[in-house]
mmCIF file of C-alpha atoms in Angstrom:
data_model
loop_
_atom_site.group_PDB
_atom_site.id
_atom_site.type_symbol
_atom_site.label_atom_id
_atom_site.label_comp_id
_atom_site.label_asym_id
_atom_site.label_seq_id
_atom_site.Cartn_x
_atom_site.Cartn_y
_atom_site.Cartn_z
ATOM 1 C CA MET A 87 -7.246 0.696 26.834
ATOM 2 C CA LYS A 88 -10.896 1.311 25.996
ATOM 3 C CA PRO A 89 -11.685 0.892 22.295
ATOM 4 C CA ILE A 90 -12.949 3.775 20.200
ATOM 5 C CA GLU A 91 -16.276 2.994 18.530
ATOM 6 C CA ILE A 92 -16.333 4.147 14.915
ATOM 7 C CA TYR A 93 -19.390 4.102 12.690
ATOM 8 C CA LEU A 94 -18.780 3.757 8.973
ATOM 9 C CA PRO A 95 -18.615 5.452 6.600
ATOM 10 C CA LEU A 96 -15.677 7.385 7.992
ATOM 11 C CA ASN A 97 -15.965 11.151 8.054
ATOM 12 C CA ASP A 98 -13.172 13.738 8.120
ATOM 13 C CA GLU A 99 -13.521 14.299 11.865
ATOM 14 C CA ASP A 100 -13.143 10.578 12.616
ATOM 15 C CA ILE A 101 -10.128 10.307 10.357
ATOM 16 C CA LYS A 102 -8.373 13.293 11.949
ATOM 17 C CA MET A 103 -9.149 12.033 15.472
ATOM 18 C CA LEU A 104 -7.722 8.544 14.931
ATOM 19 C CA LYS A 105 -4.074 8.063 15.877
ATOM 20 C CA VAL A 106 -1.616 5.233 15.351
ATOM 21 C CA GLY A 107 -2.124 2.515 17.925
ATOM 22 C CA ASP A 108 -5.756 3.369 18.653
ATOM 23 C CA TYR A 109 -7.854 0.274 19.252
ATOM 24 C CA VAL A 110 -11.159 0.644 17.414
ATOM 25 C CA LEU A 111 -14.401 -1.238 16.944
ATOM 26 C CA LEU A 112 -15.798 -0.627 13.463
ATOM 27 C CA SER A 113 -19.532 -0.816 12.791
ATOM 28 C CA GLY A 114 -21.154 -0.129 9.434
ATOM 29 C CA TYR A 115 -20.544 -1.078 5.830
ATOM 30 C CA VAL A 116 -17.286 -2.094 4.144
ATOM 31 C CA TYR A 117 -16.513 -3.565 0.740
ATOM 32 C CA THR A 118 -14.247 -6.571 0.313
ATOM 33 C CA MET A 119 -11.607 -6.452 -2.392
ATOM 34 C CA ARG A 120 -8.489 -8.419 -3.153
ATOM 35 C CA ASP A 121 -5.996 -8.322 -6.027
ATOM 36 C CA VAL A 122 -8.118 -9.183 -9.061
ATOM 37 C CA ALA A 123 -11.090 -7.061 -7.963
ATOM 38 C CA HIS A 124 -8.692 -4.139 -7.425
ATOM 39 C CA ARG A 125 -7.274 -4.624 -10.915
ATOM 40 C CA ARG A 126 -10.770 -4.662 -12.430
ATOM 41 C CA ILE A 127 -11.883 -1.552 -10.531
ATOM 42 C CA LYS A 128 -8.708 0.292 -11.566
ATOM 43 C CA LYS A 129 -9.369 -0.612 -15.208
ATOM 44 C CA MET A 130 -12.998 0.537 -14.904
ATOM 45 C CA ILE A 131 -11.873 3.875 -13.455
ATOM 46 C CA ARG A 132 -9.312 4.368 -16.222
ATOM 47 C CA ASN A 133 -11.944 3.485 -18.872
ATOM 48 C CA ASP A 134 -14.465 5.847 -17.232
ATOM 49 C CA GLU A 135 -16.914 2.955 -16.736
ATOM 50 C CA LYS A 136 -19.683 2.885 -14.140
ATOM 51 C CA LEU A 137 -18.401 1.281 -10.950
ATOM 52 C CA PRO A 138 -20.399 -1.359 -9.040
ATOM 53 C CA PHE A 139 -20.459 0.934 -5.976
ATOM 54 C CA ASP A 140 -19.614 4.527 -5.142
ATOM 55 C CA LEU A 141 -16.061 4.748 -3.760
ATOM 56 C CA LYS A 142 -16.680 8.034 -1.914
ATOM 57 C CA ASN A 143 -15.971 7.677 1.817
ATOM 58 C CA GLN A 144 -15.838 3.886 1.609
ATOM 59 C CA THR A 145 -13.672 1.499 3.583
ATOM 60 C CA ILE A 146 -12.140 -1.426 1.714
ATOM 61 C CA PHE A 147 -11.460 -4.673 3.579
ATOM 62 C CA TYR A 148 -8.704 -6.756 2.006
ATOM 63 C CA THR A 149 -10.211 -10.204 2.443
ATOM 64 C CA GLY A 150 -11.701 -13.160 0.644
ATOM 65 C CA PRO A 151 -14.367 -14.670 2.885
ATOM 66 C CA THR A 152 -15.023 -18.388 2.871
ATOM 67 C CA PRO A 153 -18.518 -19.602 1.956
ATOM 68 C CA ASN A 154 -21.020 -19.250 4.745
ATOM 69 C CA PRO A 155 -22.068 -22.379 6.576
ATOM 70 C CA PRO A 156 -25.799 -22.979 7.112
ATOM 71 C CA GLU A 157 -27.376 -20.533 9.549
ATOM 72 C CA ARG A 158 -24.370 -18.150 9.335
ATOM 73 C CA VAL A 159 -24.036 -14.796 7.555
ATOM 74 C CA ILE A 160 -20.494 -15.549 6.372
ATOM 75 C CA GLY A 161 -17.733 -18.095 6.722
ATOM 76 C CA SER A 162 -14.309 -17.333 8.102
ATOM 77 C CA ILE A 163 -13.087 -13.848 7.233
ATOM 78 C CA GLY A 164 -9.667 -12.508 7.968
ATOM 79 C CA PRO A 165 -7.379 -9.826 6.576
ATOM 80 C CA THR A 166 -4.989 -10.543 3.743
ATOM 81 C CA THR A 167 -1.553 -9.035 3.191
ATOM 82 C CA SER A 168 -2.054 -5.409 2.229
ATOM 83 C CA THR A 169 1.130 -4.761 0.252
ATOM 84 C CA ARG A 170 -0.353 -6.732 -2.654
ATOM 85 C CA MET A 171 -2.955 -3.951 -2.997
ATOM 86 C CA ASP A 172 -0.423 -1.094 -2.776
ATOM 87 C CA LYS A 173 -0.214 -0.607 -6.551
ATOM 88 C CA TYR A 174 -3.974 0.066 -6.631
ATOM 89 C CA THR A 175 -4.322 2.141 -3.473
ATOM 90 C CA GLY A 176 -3.527 5.556 -4.957
ATOM 91 C CA ILE A 177 -6.254 5.481 -7.593
ATOM 92 C CA LEU A 178 -8.830 4.271 -5.054
ATOM 93 C CA LEU A 179 -7.915 7.005 -2.573
ATOM 94 C CA GLU A 180 -8.034 9.604 -5.361
ATOM 95 C CA ASN A 181 -11.562 8.408 -6.141
ATOM 96 C CA GLY A 182 -12.870 8.711 -2.604
ATOM 97 C CA VAL A 183 -11.871 5.651 -0.569
ATOM 98 C CA ASN A 184 -10.814 6.870 2.873
ATOM 99 C CA GLY A 185 -10.318 3.676 4.876
ATOM 100 C CA MET A 186 -8.647 0.306 4.405
ATOM 101 C CA ILE A 187 -8.492 -2.812 6.567
ATOM 102 C CA GLY A 188 -5.794 -5.420 6.071
ATOM 103 C CA LYS A 189 -2.704 -6.805 7.685
ATOM 104 C CA GLY A 190 0.933 -5.868 7.561
ATOM 105 C CA LYS A 191 3.073 -2.977 6.425
ATOM 106 C CA ARG A 192 2.429 -0.610 3.518
ATOM 107 C CA ARG A 193 4.957 0.854 1.089
ATOM 108 C CA GLN A 194 6.139 4.400 1.678
ATOM 109 C CA GLU A 195 4.257 5.759 -1.356
ATOM 110 C CA VAL A 196 0.995 4.429 0.133
ATOM 111 C CA ILE A 197 1.797 6.004 3.504
ATOM 112 C CA ASP A 198 2.389 9.298 1.690
ATOM 113 C CA GLU A 199 -0.923 8.968 -0.219
ATOM 114 C CA ILE A 200 -2.800 8.201 3.007
ATOM 115 C CA GLU A 201 -1.382 11.360 4.558
ATOM 116 C CA GLU A 202 -1.895 13.517 1.466
ATOM 117 C CA LEU A 203 -5.481 12.417 0.867
ATOM 118 C CA GLY A 204 -6.585 12.175 4.500
ATOM 119 C CA ALA A 205 -7.277 8.470 4.889
ATOM 120 C CA VAL A 206 -6.601 5.795 7.509
ATOM 121 C CA TYR A 207 -5.305 2.227 7.399
ATOM 122 C CA PHE A 208 -6.493 -0.283 9.985
ATOM 123 C CA VAL A 209 -5.019 -3.683 10.711
ATOM 124 C CA ALA A 210 -7.048 -6.634 11.898
ATOM 125 C CA VAL A 211 -5.516 -9.618 13.616
ATOM 126 C CA GLY A 212 -4.797 -12.495 11.274
ATOM 127 C CA GLY A 213 -5.353 -16.104 12.286
ATOM 128 C CA ILE A 214 -8.686 -15.506 14.029
ATOM 129 C CA SER A 215 -10.925 -15.410 10.963
ATOM 130 C CA ALA A 216 -13.634 -17.619 12.487
ATOM 131 C CA VAL A 217 -13.911 -15.209 15.434
ATOM 132 C CA LEU A 218 -13.905 -12.137 13.171
ATOM 133 C CA SER A 219 -16.766 -13.616 11.137
ATOM 134 C CA GLU A 220 -19.011 -13.169 14.168
ATOM 135 C CA CYS A 221 -18.678 -9.391 13.696
ATOM 136 C CA VAL A 222 -20.305 -9.591 10.242
ATOM 137 C CA VAL A 223 -24.077 -9.151 10.403
ATOM 138 C CA GLU A 224 -24.872 -8.752 6.670
ATOM 139 C CA ASN A 225 -23.204 -10.084 3.536
ATOM 140 C CA ASP A 226 -24.231 -9.108 -0.006
ATOM 141 C CA LEU A 227 -22.496 -9.975 -3.274
ATOM 142 C CA ILE A 228 -21.936 -6.705 -5.163
ATOM 143 C CA ALA A 229 -19.724 -7.467 -8.180
ATOM 144 C CA PHE A 230 -17.595 -10.011 -10.027
ATOM 145 C CA PRO A 231 -19.286 -13.256 -8.931
ATOM 146 C CA ASP A 232 -16.891 -15.160 -11.206
ATOM 147 C CA LEU A 233 -14.166 -14.451 -8.632
ATOM 148 C CA GLY A 234 -15.875 -16.574 -5.973
ATOM 149 C CA PRO A 235 -14.591 -15.584 -2.522
ATOM 150 C CA GLU A 236 -12.552 -12.791 -4.125
ATOM 151 C CA ALA A 237 -15.658 -11.121 -5.559
ATOM 152 C CA ILE A 238 -16.700 -7.785 -4.102
ATOM 153 C CA TYR A 239 -19.018 -8.178 -1.127
ATOM 154 C CA ARG A 240 -20.708 -5.486 0.905
ATOM 155 C CA LEU A 241 -20.482 -6.425 4.559
ATOM 156 C CA LYS A 242 -22.136 -4.834 7.531
ATOM 157 C CA LEU A 243 -19.803 -5.003 10.498
ATOM 158 C CA LYS A 244 -20.716 -4.786 14.156
ATOM 159 C CA GLU A 245 -17.879 -3.939 16.530
ATOM 160 C CA PHE A 246 -15.172 -5.345 14.252
ATOM 161 C CA PRO A 247 -11.853 -5.033 16.154
ATOM 162 C CA CYS A 248 -8.974 -3.200 14.475
ATOM 163 C CA ILE A 249 -5.932 -1.107 15.297
ATOM 164 C CA VAL A 250 -5.022 2.125 13.519
ATOM 165 C CA ALA A 251 -1.777 1.249 11.731
ATOM 166 C CA ILE A 252 -1.359 4.404 9.612
ATOM 167 C CA ASP A 253 -3.125 7.597 10.550
ATOM 168 C CA SER A 254 -3.943 10.643 8.427
ATOM 169 C CA GLU A 255 -0.711 12.322 9.553
ATOM 170 C CA GLY A 256 1.382 9.527 8.037
ATOM 171 C CA ASN A 257 2.347 7.967 11.358
ATOM 172 C CA ASP A 258 3.034 4.257 10.859
ATOM 173 C CA ILE A 259 2.781 1.649 13.613
ATOM 174 C CA PHE A 260 5.328 -0.506 11.778
ATOM 175 C CA LYS A 261 8.101 2.109 11.819
ATOM 176 C CA GLU A 262 10.707 1.716 14.503
ATOM 177 C CA LYS A 263 10.938 4.610 16.920
#
């Protein structure tokens, strides 16, 4: 199966075209966020505070990269379990996020929100974080440096391999047929 090349940020046409099981290569910018960064962003939204980046049409990568070794853009970087972010997903989607990268299943309410708000959820293969790091060509700290590897980073990806796990029609790769 030939991969579909997708350039971020995602647009409505890309999102509608992508179907569960599609193998994609993502190129462009994503923002890393894990649990604590999600909690802080949610609080900032609720308090109507200025966010460290515009959420509109952004893709969030659930990861905490390791420090970069000398001569490298980033250390190992792999997906983390996505269900831990489920309680924050709705508010992020409502505020413009339209793509997420992680690993594993999502709760039904998240699947429903993805379908309702026209987003897509990609999974990346876990356990190959050193290989995935080679697809990162830029790495900039954006917010919450006190969180170390769980801070928010803006990464530029080049042909980052993923699979569409939940498409904009609510189809879920993890559901039994």
